[in-house]
C-alpha atoms as one frame of an Amber mdcrd trajectory, in Angstrom:
protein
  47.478 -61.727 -97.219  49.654 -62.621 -94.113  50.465 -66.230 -93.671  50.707
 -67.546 -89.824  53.656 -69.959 -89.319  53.978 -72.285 -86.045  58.043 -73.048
 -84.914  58.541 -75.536 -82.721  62.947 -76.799 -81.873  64.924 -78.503 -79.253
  62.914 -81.265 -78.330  65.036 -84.048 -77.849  62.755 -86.819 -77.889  63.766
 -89.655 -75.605  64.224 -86.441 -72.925  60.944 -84.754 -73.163  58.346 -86.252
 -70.720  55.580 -87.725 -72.920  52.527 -85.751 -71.430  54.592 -82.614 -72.276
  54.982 -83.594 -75.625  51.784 -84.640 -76.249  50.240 -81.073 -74.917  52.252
 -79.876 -77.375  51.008 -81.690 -80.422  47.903 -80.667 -79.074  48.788 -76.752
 -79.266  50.239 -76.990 -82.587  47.232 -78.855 -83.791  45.212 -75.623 -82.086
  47.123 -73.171 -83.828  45.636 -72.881 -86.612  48.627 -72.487 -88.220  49.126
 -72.118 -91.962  52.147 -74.515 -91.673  54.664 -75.806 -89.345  58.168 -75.992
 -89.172  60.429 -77.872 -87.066  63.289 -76.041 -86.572  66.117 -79.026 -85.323
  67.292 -81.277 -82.967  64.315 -82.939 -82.386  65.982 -86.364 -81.716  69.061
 -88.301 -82.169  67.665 -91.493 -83.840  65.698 -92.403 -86.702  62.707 -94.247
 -84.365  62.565 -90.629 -82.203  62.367 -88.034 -85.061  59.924 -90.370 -87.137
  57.693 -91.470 -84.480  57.183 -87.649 -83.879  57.022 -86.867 -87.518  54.127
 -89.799 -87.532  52.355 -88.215 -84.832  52.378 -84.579 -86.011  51.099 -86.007
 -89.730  48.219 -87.590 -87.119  47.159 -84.367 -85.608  47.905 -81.376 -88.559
  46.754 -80.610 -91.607  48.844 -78.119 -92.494  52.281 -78.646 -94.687  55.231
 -79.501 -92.289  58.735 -78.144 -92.634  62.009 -79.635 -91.668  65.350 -77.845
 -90.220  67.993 -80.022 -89.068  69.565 -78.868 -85.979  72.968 -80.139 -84.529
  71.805 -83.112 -82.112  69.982 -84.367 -85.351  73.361 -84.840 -87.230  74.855
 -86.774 -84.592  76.515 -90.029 -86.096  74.258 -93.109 -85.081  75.255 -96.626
 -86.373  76.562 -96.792 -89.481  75.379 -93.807 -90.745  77.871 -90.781 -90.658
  76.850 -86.897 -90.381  77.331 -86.164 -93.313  74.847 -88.773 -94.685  72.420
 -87.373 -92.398  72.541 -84.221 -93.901  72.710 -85.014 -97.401  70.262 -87.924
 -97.912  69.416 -89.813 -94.835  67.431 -87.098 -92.979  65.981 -85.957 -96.458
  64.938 -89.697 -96.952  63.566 -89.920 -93.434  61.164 -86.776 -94.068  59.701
 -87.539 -97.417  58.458 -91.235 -95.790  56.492 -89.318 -93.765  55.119 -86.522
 -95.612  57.563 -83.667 -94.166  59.475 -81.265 -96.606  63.042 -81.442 -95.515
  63.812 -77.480 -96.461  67.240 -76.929 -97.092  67.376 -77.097-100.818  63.362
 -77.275-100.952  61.809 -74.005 -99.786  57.957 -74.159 -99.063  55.498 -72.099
-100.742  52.116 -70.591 -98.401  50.201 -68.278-100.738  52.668 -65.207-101.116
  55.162 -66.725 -98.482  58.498 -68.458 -99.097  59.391 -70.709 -96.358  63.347
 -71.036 -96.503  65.068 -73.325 -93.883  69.167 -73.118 -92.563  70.897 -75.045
 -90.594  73.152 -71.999 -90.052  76.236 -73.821 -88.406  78.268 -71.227 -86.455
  81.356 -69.880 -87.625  82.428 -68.158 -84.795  81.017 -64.315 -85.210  78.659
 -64.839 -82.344  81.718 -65.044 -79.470  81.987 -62.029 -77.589  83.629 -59.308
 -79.360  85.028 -57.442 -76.040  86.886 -60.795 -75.126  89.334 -60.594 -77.740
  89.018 -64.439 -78.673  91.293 -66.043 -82.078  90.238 -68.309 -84.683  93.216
 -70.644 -82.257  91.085 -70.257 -79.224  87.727 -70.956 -80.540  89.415 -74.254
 -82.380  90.968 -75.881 -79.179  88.004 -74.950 -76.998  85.635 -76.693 -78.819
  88.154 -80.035 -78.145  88.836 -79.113 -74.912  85.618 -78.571 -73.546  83.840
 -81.772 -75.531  81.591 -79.149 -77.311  79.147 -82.010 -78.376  79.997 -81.822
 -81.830  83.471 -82.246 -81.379  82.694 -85.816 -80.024  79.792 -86.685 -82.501
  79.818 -85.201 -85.809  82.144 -86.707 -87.641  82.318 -84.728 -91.120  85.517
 -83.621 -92.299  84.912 -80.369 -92.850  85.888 -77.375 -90.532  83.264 -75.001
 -88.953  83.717 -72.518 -90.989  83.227 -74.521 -94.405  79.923 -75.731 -93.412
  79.071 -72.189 -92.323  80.139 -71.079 -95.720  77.816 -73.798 -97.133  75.076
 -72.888 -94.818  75.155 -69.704 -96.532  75.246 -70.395-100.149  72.630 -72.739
 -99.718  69.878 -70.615 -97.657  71.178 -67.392-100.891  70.413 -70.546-103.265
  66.950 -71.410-101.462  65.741 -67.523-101.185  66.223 -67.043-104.876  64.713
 -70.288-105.670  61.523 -69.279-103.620  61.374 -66.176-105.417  61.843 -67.819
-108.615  58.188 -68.569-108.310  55.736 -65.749-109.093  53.479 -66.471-106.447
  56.373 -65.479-103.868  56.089 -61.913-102.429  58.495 -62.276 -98.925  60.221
 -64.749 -97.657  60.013 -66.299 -93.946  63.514 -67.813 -92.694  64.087 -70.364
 -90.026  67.307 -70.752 -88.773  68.360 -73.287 -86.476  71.224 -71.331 -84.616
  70.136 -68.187 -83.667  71.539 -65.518 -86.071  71.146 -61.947 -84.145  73.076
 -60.650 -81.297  69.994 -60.386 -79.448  69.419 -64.149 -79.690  72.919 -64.967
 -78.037  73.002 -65.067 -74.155  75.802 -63.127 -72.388  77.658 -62.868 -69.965
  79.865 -59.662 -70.296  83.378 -60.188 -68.374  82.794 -64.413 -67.899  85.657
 -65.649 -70.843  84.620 -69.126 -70.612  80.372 -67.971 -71.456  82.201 -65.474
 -74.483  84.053 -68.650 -75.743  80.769 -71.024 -75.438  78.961 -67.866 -77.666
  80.885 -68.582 -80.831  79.302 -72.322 -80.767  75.762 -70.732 -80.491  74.980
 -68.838 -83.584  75.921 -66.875 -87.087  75.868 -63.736 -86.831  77.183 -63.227
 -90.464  73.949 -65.144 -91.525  71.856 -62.541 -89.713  73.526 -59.363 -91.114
  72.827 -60.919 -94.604  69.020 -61.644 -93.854  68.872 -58.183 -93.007  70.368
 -56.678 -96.165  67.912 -59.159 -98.192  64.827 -56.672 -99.074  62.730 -60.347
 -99.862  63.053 -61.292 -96.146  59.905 -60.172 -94.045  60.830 -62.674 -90.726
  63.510 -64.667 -89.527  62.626 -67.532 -86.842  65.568 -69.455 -85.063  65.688
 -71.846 -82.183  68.772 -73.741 -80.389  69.300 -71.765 -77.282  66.283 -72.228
 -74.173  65.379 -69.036 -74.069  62.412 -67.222 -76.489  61.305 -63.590 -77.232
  60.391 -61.393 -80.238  61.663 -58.249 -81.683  61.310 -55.965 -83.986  64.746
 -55.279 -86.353  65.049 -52.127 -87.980  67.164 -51.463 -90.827  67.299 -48.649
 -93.206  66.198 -47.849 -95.608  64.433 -50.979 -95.751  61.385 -51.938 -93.667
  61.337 -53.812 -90.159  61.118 -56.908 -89.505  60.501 -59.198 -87.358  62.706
 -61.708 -85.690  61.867 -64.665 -82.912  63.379 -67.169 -80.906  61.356 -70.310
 -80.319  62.568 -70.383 -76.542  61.628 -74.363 -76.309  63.729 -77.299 -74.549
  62.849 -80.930 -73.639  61.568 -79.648 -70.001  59.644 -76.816 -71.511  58.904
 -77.529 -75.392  57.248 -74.686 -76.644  56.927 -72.837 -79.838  56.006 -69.592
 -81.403  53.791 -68.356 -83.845  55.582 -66.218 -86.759  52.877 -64.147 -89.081
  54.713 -62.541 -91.993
């Protein structure tokens, strides 16, 4: 039995014309999709992401999915990043019927729908431009990376890449805990393959921007995990599909949803 799964990211509500987004709604609602996930940064306020979480619950049947994504974790108010993360955003979804997936993986028939944040720890920077840990630091405060200016969690990159990790290894075996579970669809919201990342060989400052746009060290993982028949992930504007081999397990399949607030879009993953 395959299972069809509809990603949709990068919205940015509040910057998305309204007729776009509402063709949208309209196309997911068309997919016939067995569920859909929303893969982050969707908006940067409670009134955007729940308004479109109302509307979806309008026009689907299906069970809907919840990755946060960067630009949802910015601090708003009084309510800091880290709150966001660990109980505002999960509060936010269960009011409106959405399953907030880190730490709750969704079951479709034989498929386990696990959801990562997958912060970036660096691995996806340009390997030919010889870059340190230093560099990557005092770029991201140099060049107002957004994060550096609105998430205000006190933990390093790197430690919430670390718990990005454990936590998608905790939600994999806890989706295969259940004996219904045959494979296991992941959706990332940083891209996590080095075909995901847009280069530009030779240009140091677009090889120092890379290391802020994906984990790679998530990716090689996935791919060593004999479970995990897809991997979806969104962030960056541009889409595509391919095919990952890797021995002497099967292929799989790996997308990039490709969407933005001129052009939201999604894809359709069947695993």
């Amino acid at each position: 039995m395959s299972v069809t799964v509809a990603v949709t990211a990068d919205l940015l509500m509040g910057a998305a014309s309204p007729p776009s987004i509402h063709s949208l709604i309209d196309a997911l609602a068309a997919s016939g999709a067995d569920a859909l996930v929303l893969a982050g940064n969707i908006g940067e306020n409670d009134g955007q992401i729940g308004q479109f979480f109302k509307r979806l619950r309008q026009a689907v049947a299906c069970p809907i999915g919840f990755v946060p994504g960067n630009q949802d974790l910015f601090y708003r108010n009084e309510t800091s990043s880290e709150a966001l993360l660990g109980t505002h955003l999960p509060a936010l979804c269960k009011a409106h019927g959405v399953q907030f997936l880190p730490g709750n993986p969704l079951t479709i028939g034989p498929i386990g729908i696990v959801g990562s944040l997958a912060w970036y720890d660096y691995s996806a920077a340009d390997p030919t431009a010889n870059l340190t840990l230093e560099d990557h630091v005092q770029f991201k405060q140099d060049r107002n990376v957004p994060e550096a200016l609105r998430i205000d969690w006190a933990w390093s990159d790197l430690e919430v890449a670390e718990n990005s990790t454990r936590a998608l290894e905790a939600d994999i075996a806890t989706a295969l805990g259940n004996p219904s579970v045959k494979r296991v669809l992941a959706v990332t919201h940083f891209p996590v393959f080095d075909w995901q990342i847009p280069r530009d060989p030779g240009n140091r400052l677009a090889a120092l921007r890379n290391a802020y746009e994906g984990n790679l060290n998530i990716g090689r993982w996935l791919m060593n995990h004999q479970a995990v028949a897809g991997v979806v992930s969104a962030h960056v504007p541009h889409g595509g599909c391919r095919v990952l081999h890797r021995d002497p397990l099967p292929p799989i399949p790996s997308w990039l949803v490709g969407s933005s607030p001129e052009s939201p879009g999604f894809v359709l993953a069947r695993v």
